[in-house]
């Protein structure tokens, strides 16, 4: 081959080529980003609209359905899932992978903007975000606590000092603050004073909005100068709200302070957050997309140390979770594995070739191939992540294969008495095509992996390309550097171990052992050739027997790993108050104190799922230091410890089982769901089951007697406008405070005045009719309305423009894939009424899609291997004989998985 001949004739040139690869590889390595997983853009979007005070039914009718129908017309939409909560609508949009995400987001915003005018005026502006990639999730979470400061003071310090300092760190993208309390101006209405002063709530709202405003008036030009004119009406001081005139009556002006109390306070808390039992504020810090996660993490930790030195002594800042440290630890483990694999590989080469020169010549292939792979990774925009490093780890043995074969054949030609130059060329040229065929066969296996369909294909793109590039570089090195070094670096035939006789004796012993293996193998081969049918039958039985191990091994999407972090969530009875939920959270916190393996507990009462929902995040101690139990063992122990706590539906860890039941008849959906849950309870391994429509919130319907209301001068609009600020509160304006921050102005009854339904009947609403003095007549609500007890679902879910109910479940004690399979078999026994259909999602859907993609990739790989081998042997039949050994490799694979306690998952496949 010309490439080999050129290298042998020009050793300096060949050496410089290798040096160039090393230098460029090191430069590329220094510039590669570091991530946990490949940075894959997930084609999702989230649309949210707040509709304060509205029931889930009203949210669904007024917001969710119009929004859902508008979003459904966006090009490239694959799946739409919508949820309607109390006062909030959310729509999740999944696009086809081939969709241009930027154009899709522009079209999505346009469609939402078009449907926005149809929403009720009380609805807030839609909030649209592009779903984040895995690597744009928070990399560090901080916690702030203080034993002396109020939550409001701590919130102010966090917003105005700490978050801004963190935001200024190079590479930091977003800083999200959780658990804070927001300052607000509360206009606490006095119902009796409103009635006595004959002032309607609508008058209060209009007066505040009209007074607290700055308005531009234009410009005045005189001569060559120009002066800006503006009207300043914004309230400068919180107490200035007291003097707002809300109405004028015969007795004179009515000031706001006469009908309401102005409180410079905080918003009503919708959740409580604690860290190790103390009220806390947390900061979730994300990096910008292209930043190196490890470097950003290091900078953040340095800034945290500076903050600790400058903050008041009563404020404690601590790191709850640090993904950067975990990522670095994972990558260090893989790097260590690569180094160990390389050293063991070279040791084995030395033991078999008995020459340290041969070991070095072949061993040089490893670092050069790996470093050259970094050049390709930089060129393609890849990062150092778990999959790319796993690719390099996997192909350590493959990289040196070509070099070993080439070097051993050169040594064989030297034994024939040829010169080093002739032996190097002839030895390489003789097996060149065979080595190329072997390498191309490897490439044929891994390139299809890089182009699998679906999200999994996007993740494994870097894996497949990295392996392919590395083995191709190793082929290049084997055809250039190896024969060149073999031609100039002569290996003595005799007295190799002259100065290390003990090593020579050990090599002779190893050689004798290898010879005995050769003899034994020859006998086995002769027996197999003599008894062909028996050999084939034994191989077939072993293959079938190994397949019987698959149910024992089990399957899952991803292998379970110990992350040192446990997430729990639970719900109390539907309709529970925030205080009741918090009492249950405290019981959970107290129970967790029994576990010495727990380092930090972050507990929250009240989440987006409602006031009856809580969550607890647990940071475990360092396993290497404390030798604690595994995360899975602790999850089981925690679940058992928390079982005696009554009144909560607990879920420990993630819940990979998801079953959606779709249709239009709610009664049928509920009936089918409950039957399926009964079937699922009998499946071994199912845990922490939850039904999306379990229970309903207590509600009250205000029924208006239209005739009576009309006689009293009241309309539906007037009654609704008055009730909203009385009950839900109305954020009518913003106040620019002296500290330069804008705060909400909220008009609402005090909490004590809106705890009993009966109290609402005593509230008076301003009528359109006037008394003799020209004042509006104040009408108690009970004269025109009835308050009827009712119920309202906690959430209404939809999918594909249909009503959806969902069943979620976790897994305990068995592989997820096995439990999913048994669950699917169990629910198929439930007969579906007309108009009802199933949509199985969660890990079962992901695993099915992944295995299908892997199956296609495997099929393509087999075809390409055949093409390569057929080209090599010039025969259509001989490659089939060789490829018959492929299925038999499953024997060793399945036995190894069984012995190591591993499962069939995306990595083992």
PDB file of C-alpha atoms in Angstrom, residues 440-660:
ATOM      1  CA  UNK A 440     -14.753  -1.148   8.400  1.00  0.00           C
ATOM      2  CA  UNK A 441     -16.902  -3.842  10.000  1.00  0.00           C
ATOM      3  CA  UNK A 442     -16.528  -2.072  13.360  1.00  0.00           C
ATOM      4  CA  UNK A 443     -17.427   1.256  11.746  1.00  0.00           C
ATOM      5  CA  UNK A 444     -20.415  -0.431  10.119  1.00  0.00           C
ATOM      6  CA  UNK A 445     -21.671  -1.386  13.580  1.00  0.00           C
ATOM      7  CA  UNK A 446     -21.347   2.003  15.233  1.00  0.00           C
ATOM      8  CA  UNK A 447     -22.249   4.470  12.477  1.00  0.00           C
ATOM      9  CA  UNK A 448     -25.899   3.257  12.349  1.00  0.00           C
ATOM     10  CA  UNK A 449     -26.037   3.787  16.136  1.00  0.00           C
ATOM     11  CA  UNK A 450     -25.198   7.442  15.534  1.00  0.00           C
ATOM     12  CA  UNK A 451     -28.192   7.852  13.233  1.00  0.00           C
ATOM     13  CA  UNK A 452     -30.940   6.085  15.170  1.00  0.00           C
ATOM     14  CA  UNK A 453     -34.378   7.676  15.040  1.00  0.00           C
ATOM     15  CA  UNK A 454     -35.884   9.715  17.846  1.00  0.00           C
ATOM     16  CA  UNK A 455     -34.406  11.538  20.789  1.00  0.00           C
ATOM     17  CA  UNK A 456     -32.228   8.538  21.618  1.00  0.00           C
ATOM     18  CA  UNK A 457     -30.559   8.891  18.221  1.00  0.00           C
ATOM     19  CA  UNK A 458     -29.685  12.502  19.001  1.00  0.00           C
ATOM     20  CA  UNK A 459     -28.072  11.405  22.268  1.00  0.00           C
ATOM     21  CA  UNK A 460     -26.077   8.541  20.701  1.00  0.00           C
ATOM     22  CA  UNK A 461     -24.891  10.561  17.697  1.00  0.00           C
ATOM     23  CA  UNK A 462     -21.745  11.622  19.533  1.00  0.00           C
ATOM     24  CA  UNK A 463     -21.171   8.073  20.780  1.00  0.00           C
ATOM     25  CA  UNK A 464     -21.288   6.442  17.353  1.00  0.00           C
ATOM     26  CA  UNK A 465     -19.249   9.089  15.544  1.00  0.00           C
ATOM     27  CA  UNK A 466     -16.569   9.102  18.247  1.00  0.00           C
ATOM     28  CA  UNK A 467     -16.085   5.331  18.038  1.00  0.00           C
ATOM     29  CA  UNK A 468     -16.013   5.412  14.240  1.00  0.00           C
ATOM     30  CA  UNK A 469     -13.428   8.215  14.117  1.00  0.00           C
ATOM     31  CA  UNK A 470     -11.228   6.586  16.756  1.00  0.00           C
ATOM     32  CA  UNK A 471     -11.017   3.204  14.995  1.00  0.00           C
ATOM     33  CA  UNK A 472     -10.394   4.848  11.619  1.00  0.00           C
ATOM     34  CA  UNK A 473      -7.505   6.822  13.112  1.00  0.00           C
ATOM     35  CA  UNK A 474      -6.137   3.622  14.669  1.00  0.00           C
ATOM     36  CA  UNK A 475      -6.228   2.022  11.202  1.00  0.00           C
ATOM     37  CA  UNK A 476      -4.278   4.986   9.814  1.00  0.00           C
ATOM     38  CA  UNK A 477      -1.688   4.756  12.594  1.00  0.00           C
ATOM     39  CA  UNK A 478      -1.358   0.989  12.111  1.00  0.00           C
ATOM     40  CA  UNK A 479      -0.588   1.465   8.406  1.00  0.00           C
ATOM     41  CA  UNK A 480       1.859   4.322   8.940  1.00  0.00           C
ATOM     42  CA  UNK A 481       3.539   4.650  12.334  1.00  0.00           C
ATOM     43  CA  UNK A 482       3.711   0.942  13.191  1.00  0.00           C
ATOM     44  CA  UNK A 483       5.513  -0.228  10.035  1.00  0.00           C
ATOM     45  CA  UNK A 484       7.739   2.867  10.082  1.00  0.00           C
ATOM     46  CA  UNK A 485       8.889   2.198  13.672  1.00  0.00           C
ATOM     47  CA  UNK A 486       9.254  -1.504  12.911  1.00  0.00           C
ATOM     48  CA  UNK A 487      11.577  -0.651  10.040  1.00  0.00           C
ATOM     49  CA  UNK A 488      13.892   1.617  12.051  1.00  0.00           C
ATOM     50  CA  UNK A 489      13.629   0.296  15.619  1.00  0.00           C
ATOM     51  CA  UNK A 490      15.054  -3.161  15.558  1.00  0.00           C
ATOM     52  CA  UNK A 491      13.992  -5.742  18.111  1.00  0.00           C
ATOM     53  CA  UNK A 492      16.755  -8.200  19.079  1.00  0.00           C
ATOM     54  CA  UNK A 493      15.820 -11.796  18.416  1.00  0.00           C
ATOM     55  CA  UNK A 494      18.111 -13.215  21.091  1.00  0.00           C
ATOM     56  CA  UNK A 495      18.814 -12.246  24.688  1.00  0.00           C
ATOM     57  CA  UNK A 496      15.757 -10.020  24.959  1.00  0.00           C
ATOM     58  CA  UNK A 497      15.777 -10.389  28.723  1.00  0.00           C
ATOM     59  CA  UNK A 498      19.541 -10.457  29.220  1.00  0.00           C
ATOM     60  CA  UNK A 499      19.413  -7.944  32.042  1.00  0.00           C
ATOM     61  CA  UNK A 500      16.127  -9.227  33.517  1.00  0.00           C
ATOM     62  CA  UNK A 501      16.486 -13.007  33.558  1.00  0.00           C
ATOM     63  CA  UNK A 502      13.561 -13.487  35.965  1.00  0.00           C
ATOM     64  CA  UNK A 503      11.308 -11.753  33.436  1.00  0.00           C
ATOM     65  CA  UNK A 504      12.616 -14.029  30.709  1.00  0.00           C
ATOM     66  CA  UNK A 505      11.786 -17.100  32.775  1.00  0.00           C
ATOM     67  CA  UNK A 506       8.286 -15.728  33.420  1.00  0.00           C
ATOM     68  CA  UNK A 507       7.792 -15.093  29.690  1.00  0.00           C
ATOM     69  CA  UNK A 508       8.866 -18.662  28.929  1.00  0.00           C
ATOM     70  CA  UNK A 509       6.330 -19.992  31.423  1.00  0.00           C
ATOM     71  CA  UNK A 510       3.605 -17.864  29.844  1.00  0.00           C
ATOM     72  CA  UNK A 511       4.671 -19.063  26.393  1.00  0.00           C
ATOM     73  CA  UNK A 512       4.445 -22.690  27.518  1.00  0.00           C
ATOM     74  CA  UNK A 513       1.002 -21.994  28.930  1.00  0.00           C
ATOM     75  CA  UNK A 514      -0.132 -20.455  25.670  1.00  0.00           C
ATOM     76  CA  UNK A 515       1.268 -23.448  23.788  1.00  0.00           C
ATOM     77  CA  UNK A 516      -0.758 -25.797  26.007  1.00  0.00           C
ATOM     78  CA  UNK A 517      -3.863 -23.731  25.292  1.00  0.00           C
ATOM     79  CA  UNK A 518      -3.081 -24.033  21.577  1.00  0.00           C
ATOM     80  CA  UNK A 519      -2.807 -27.797  21.910  1.00  0.00           C
ATOM     81  CA  UNK A 520      -6.043 -28.002  23.878  1.00  0.00           C
ATOM     82  CA  UNK A 521      -7.799 -25.747  21.400  1.00  0.00           C
ATOM     83  CA  UNK A 522      -6.557 -27.878  18.518  1.00  0.00           C
ATOM     84  CA  UNK A 523      -8.081 -30.964  20.093  1.00  0.00           C
ATOM     85  CA  UNK A 524     -11.380 -29.199  20.746  1.00  0.00           C
ATOM     86  CA  UNK A 525     -11.434 -27.888  17.187  1.00  0.00           C
ATOM     87  CA  UNK A 526     -10.671 -31.317  15.773  1.00  0.00           C
ATOM     88  CA  UNK A 527     -13.491 -32.817  17.859  1.00  0.00           C
ATOM     89  CA  UNK A 528     -15.908 -30.103  16.710  1.00  0.00           C
ATOM     90  CA  UNK A 529     -15.015 -30.680  13.070  1.00  0.00           C
ATOM     91  CA  UNK A 530     -15.471 -34.426  13.516  1.00  0.00           C
ATOM     92  CA  UNK A 531     -18.820 -34.067  15.273  1.00  0.00           C
ATOM     93  CA  UNK A 532     -20.337 -31.160  13.354  1.00  0.00           C
ATOM     94  CA  UNK A 533     -23.994 -31.908  14.101  1.00  0.00           C
ATOM     95  CA  UNK A 534     -23.323 -32.380  17.806  1.00  0.00           C
ATOM     96  CA  UNK A 535     -21.380 -29.100  17.920  1.00  0.00           C
ATOM     97  CA  UNK A 536     -24.178 -27.227  16.138  1.00  0.00           C
ATOM     98  CA  UNK A 537     -26.803 -28.758  18.432  1.00  0.00           C
ATOM     99  CA  UNK A 538     -24.792 -27.838  21.552  1.00  0.00           C
ATOM    100  CA  UNK A 539     -24.336 -24.284  20.314  1.00  0.00           C
ATOM    101  CA  UNK A 540     -28.038 -24.012  19.530  1.00  0.00           C
ATOM    102  CA  UNK A 541     -29.048 -25.337  22.956  1.00  0.00           C
ATOM    103  CA  UNK A 542     -26.656 -22.961  24.693  1.00  0.00           C
ATOM    104  CA  UNK A 543     -28.094 -20.080  22.686  1.00  0.00           C
ATOM    105  CA  UNK A 544     -31.688 -21.011  23.526  1.00  0.00           C
ATOM    106  CA  UNK A 545     -30.719 -21.606  27.139  1.00  0.00           C
ATOM    107  CA  UNK A 546     -29.135 -18.171  27.365  1.00  0.00           C
ATOM    108  CA  UNK A 547     -32.305 -16.573  25.999  1.00  0.00           C
ATOM    109  CA  UNK A 548     -34.146 -18.158  28.916  1.00  0.00           C
ATOM    110  CA  UNK A 549     -32.057 -15.915  31.175  1.00  0.00           C
ATOM    111  CA  UNK A 550     -33.635 -12.744  29.787  1.00  0.00           C
ATOM    112  CA  UNK A 551     -36.716 -12.789  32.088  1.00  0.00           C
ATOM    113  CA  UNK A 552     -34.372 -13.268  35.054  1.00  0.00           C
ATOM    114  CA  UNK A 553     -32.090 -10.436  33.951  1.00  0.00           C
ATOM    115  CA  UNK A 554     -34.944  -8.016  33.281  1.00  0.00           C
ATOM    116  CA  UNK A 555     -34.986  -4.831  31.246  1.00  0.00           C
ATOM    117  CA  UNK A 556     -35.229  -1.102  31.737  1.00  0.00           C
ATOM    118  CA  UNK A 557     -34.585   2.097  29.837  1.00  0.00           C
ATOM    119  CA  UNK A 558     -31.620   3.339  31.861  1.00  0.00           C
ATOM    120  CA  UNK A 559     -29.602   1.469  34.490  1.00  0.00           C
ATOM    121  CA  UNK A 560     -30.163   2.652  38.032  1.00  0.00           C
ATOM    122  CA  UNK A 561     -27.340   4.695  39.503  1.00  0.00           C
ATOM    123  CA  UNK A 562     -26.687   6.119  42.945  1.00  0.00           C
ATOM    124  CA  UNK A 563     -27.007   9.895  42.517  1.00  0.00           C
ATOM    125  CA  UNK A 564     -26.875  10.617  46.248  1.00  0.00           C
ATOM    126  CA  UNK A 565     -30.191  12.422  45.921  1.00  0.00           C
ATOM    127  CA  UNK A 566     -33.766  11.286  46.611  1.00  0.00           C
ATOM    128  CA  UNK A 567     -36.890  13.117  45.492  1.00  0.00           C
ATOM    129  CA  UNK A 568     -40.191  12.480  47.262  1.00  0.00           C
ATOM    130  CA  UNK A 569     -43.614  13.942  46.678  1.00  0.00           C
ATOM    131  CA  UNK A 570     -46.938  13.393  48.361  1.00  0.00           C
ATOM    132  CA  UNK A 571     -50.478  14.667  48.535  1.00  0.00           C
ATOM    133  CA  UNK A 572     -52.907  15.090  51.372  1.00  0.00           C
ATOM    134  CA  UNK A 573     -56.653  14.861  50.893  1.00  0.00           C
ATOM    135  CA  UNK A 574     -58.016  17.057  48.115  1.00  0.00           C
ATOM    136  CA  UNK A 575     -59.186  20.349  49.580  1.00  0.00           C
ATOM    137  CA  UNK A 576     -56.662  20.323  52.422  1.00  0.00           C
ATOM    138  CA  UNK A 577     -55.409  23.694  53.581  1.00  0.00           C
ATOM    139  CA  UNK A 578     -51.780  24.726  53.234  1.00  0.00           C
ATOM    140  CA  UNK A 579     -51.423  24.621  57.026  1.00  0.00           C
ATOM    141  CA  UNK A 580     -52.660  21.009  57.169  1.00  0.00           C
ATOM    142  CA  UNK A 581     -50.293  19.965  54.371  1.00  0.00           C
ATOM    143  CA  UNK A 582     -47.435  21.683  56.184  1.00  0.00           C
ATOM    144  CA  UNK A 583     -48.228  19.739  59.350  1.00  0.00           C
ATOM    145  CA  UNK A 584     -47.777  16.518  57.369  1.00  0.00           C
ATOM    146  CA  UNK A 585     -44.531  17.807  55.891  1.00  0.00           C
ATOM    147  CA  UNK A 586     -43.256  18.395  59.425  1.00  0.00           C
ATOM    148  CA  UNK A 587     -44.117  14.823  60.345  1.00  0.00           C
ATOM    149  CA  UNK A 588     -42.114  13.621  57.340  1.00  0.00           C
ATOM    150  CA  UNK A 589     -39.179  15.843  58.341  1.00  0.00           C
ATOM    151  CA  UNK A 590     -39.264  14.449  61.875  1.00  0.00           C
ATOM    152  CA  UNK A 591     -39.287  10.851  60.611  1.00  0.00           C
ATOM    153  CA  UNK A 592     -36.317  11.474  58.309  1.00  0.00           C
ATOM    154  CA  UNK A 593     -34.178  12.490  61.297  1.00  0.00           C
ATOM    155  CA  UNK A 594     -33.875   8.764  62.052  1.00  0.00           C
ATOM    156  CA  UNK A 595     -31.624   8.306  59.022  1.00  0.00           C
ATOM    157  CA  UNK A 596     -27.979   9.164  59.638  1.00  0.00           C
ATOM    158  CA  UNK A 597     -27.275   8.763  55.921  1.00  0.00           C
ATOM    159  CA  UNK A 598     -29.212  11.961  55.201  1.00  0.00           C
ATOM    160  CA  UNK A 599     -27.171  15.152  54.948  1.00  0.00           C
ATOM    161  CA  UNK A 600     -29.797  17.756  53.984  1.00  0.00           C
ATOM    162  CA  UNK A 601     -33.592  17.805  53.784  1.00  0.00           C
ATOM    163  CA  UNK A 602     -35.354  20.463  51.686  1.00  0.00           C
ATOM    164  CA  UNK A 603     -39.087  20.277  52.365  1.00  0.00           C
ATOM    165  CA  UNK A 604     -41.890  22.205  50.667  1.00  0.00           C
ATOM    166  CA  UNK A 605     -45.586  22.357  51.500  1.00  0.00           C
ATOM    167  CA  UNK A 606     -47.696  23.652  48.619  1.00  0.00           C
ATOM    168  CA  UNK A 607     -46.534  23.164  45.025  1.00  0.00           C
ATOM    169  CA  UNK A 608     -47.878  23.825  41.557  1.00  0.00           C
ATOM    170  CA  UNK A 609     -50.088  20.775  42.026  1.00  0.00           C
ATOM    171  CA  UNK A 610     -51.990  22.575  44.778  1.00  0.00           C
ATOM    172  CA  UNK A 611     -51.966  23.426  48.461  1.00  0.00           C
ATOM    173  CA  UNK A 612     -52.485  19.765  49.293  1.00  0.00           C
ATOM    174  CA  UNK A 613     -49.217  18.781  47.574  1.00  0.00           C
ATOM    175  CA  UNK A 614     -45.784  18.629  49.147  1.00  0.00           C
ATOM    176  CA  UNK A 615     -42.313  17.551  48.146  1.00  0.00           C
ATOM    177  CA  UNK A 616     -39.119  16.635  49.970  1.00  0.00           C
ATOM    178  CA  UNK A 617     -35.665  16.596  48.361  1.00  0.00           C
ATOM    179  CA  UNK A 618     -33.038  14.634  50.243  1.00  0.00           C
ATOM    180  CA  UNK A 619     -29.296  15.011  49.808  1.00  0.00           C
ATOM    181  CA  UNK A 620     -27.476  11.918  51.032  1.00  0.00           C
ATOM    182  CA  UNK A 621     -24.072  11.817  52.628  1.00  0.00           C
ATOM    183  CA  UNK A 622     -20.986  11.032  50.545  1.00  0.00           C
ATOM    184  CA  UNK A 623     -21.018   7.283  50.036  1.00  0.00           C
ATOM    185  CA  UNK A 624     -17.223   7.072  49.867  1.00  0.00           C
ATOM    186  CA  UNK A 625     -16.853   8.783  53.237  1.00  0.00           C
ATOM    187  CA  UNK A 626     -19.751   7.361  55.247  1.00  0.00           C
ATOM    188  CA  UNK A 627     -20.105   3.943  53.534  1.00  0.00           C
ATOM    189  CA  UNK A 628     -23.865   4.408  53.640  1.00  0.00           C
ATOM    190  CA  UNK A 629     -26.514   2.171  52.143  1.00  0.00           C
ATOM    191  CA  UNK A 630     -27.265   2.501  48.447  1.00  0.00           C
ATOM    192  CA  UNK A 631     -29.809   5.043  47.242  1.00  0.00           C
ATOM    193  CA  UNK A 632     -32.236   2.254  46.286  1.00  0.00           C
ATOM    194  CA  UNK A 633     -31.966   0.637  49.736  1.00  0.00           C
ATOM    195  CA  UNK A 634     -32.559   4.000  51.407  1.00  0.00           C
ATOM    196  CA  UNK A 635     -35.588   4.707  49.216  1.00  0.00           C
ATOM    197  CA  UNK A 636     -37.106   1.422  50.340  1.00  0.00           C
ATOM    198  CA  UNK A 637     -36.262   2.106  53.996  1.00  0.00           C
ATOM    199  CA  UNK A 638     -37.688   5.641  53.835  1.00  0.00           C
ATOM    200  CA  UNK A 639     -40.892   4.411  52.208  1.00  0.00           C
ATOM    201  CA  UNK A 640     -41.312   1.844  55.015  1.00  0.00           C
ATOM    202  CA  UNK A 641     -40.574   4.463  57.716  1.00  0.00           C
ATOM    203  CA  UNK A 642     -43.130   6.927  56.340  1.00  0.00           C
ATOM    204  CA  UNK A 643     -45.957   4.412  55.861  1.00  0.00           C
ATOM    205  CA  UNK A 644     -47.378   4.971  59.399  1.00  0.00           C
ATOM    206  CA  UNK A 645     -47.983   8.688  58.656  1.00  0.00           C
ATOM    207  CA  UNK A 646     -51.727   8.844  58.013  1.00  0.00           C
ATOM    208  CA  UNK A 647     -53.379  11.130  55.506  1.00  0.00           C
ATOM    209  CA  UNK A 648     -50.699  11.242  52.776  1.00  0.00           C
ATOM    210  CA  UNK A 649     -50.271   9.502  49.422  1.00  0.00           C
ATOM    211  CA  UNK A 650     -46.508   9.152  49.145  1.00  0.00           C
ATOM    212  CA  UNK A 651     -44.211   8.651  46.168  1.00  0.00           C
ATOM    213  CA  UNK A 652     -40.475   8.018  46.683  1.00  0.00           C
ATOM    214  CA  UNK A 653     -38.223   8.475  43.664  1.00  0.00           C
ATOM    215  CA  UNK A 654     -39.490   8.834  40.112  1.00  0.00           C
ATOM    216  CA  UNK A 655     -42.638   7.205  38.715  1.00  0.00           C
ATOM    217  CA  UNK A 656     -41.791   5.697  35.316  1.00  0.00           C
ATOM    218  CA  UNK A 657     -45.207   4.103  34.738  1.00  0.00           C
ATOM    219  CA  UNK A 658     -47.735   6.360  33.033  1.00  0.00           C
ATOM    220  CA  UNK A 659     -51.083   5.342  31.559  1.00  0.00           C
ATOM    221  CA  UNK A 660     -53.418   7.870  29.924  1.00  0.00           C
TER     222      UNK A 660
END
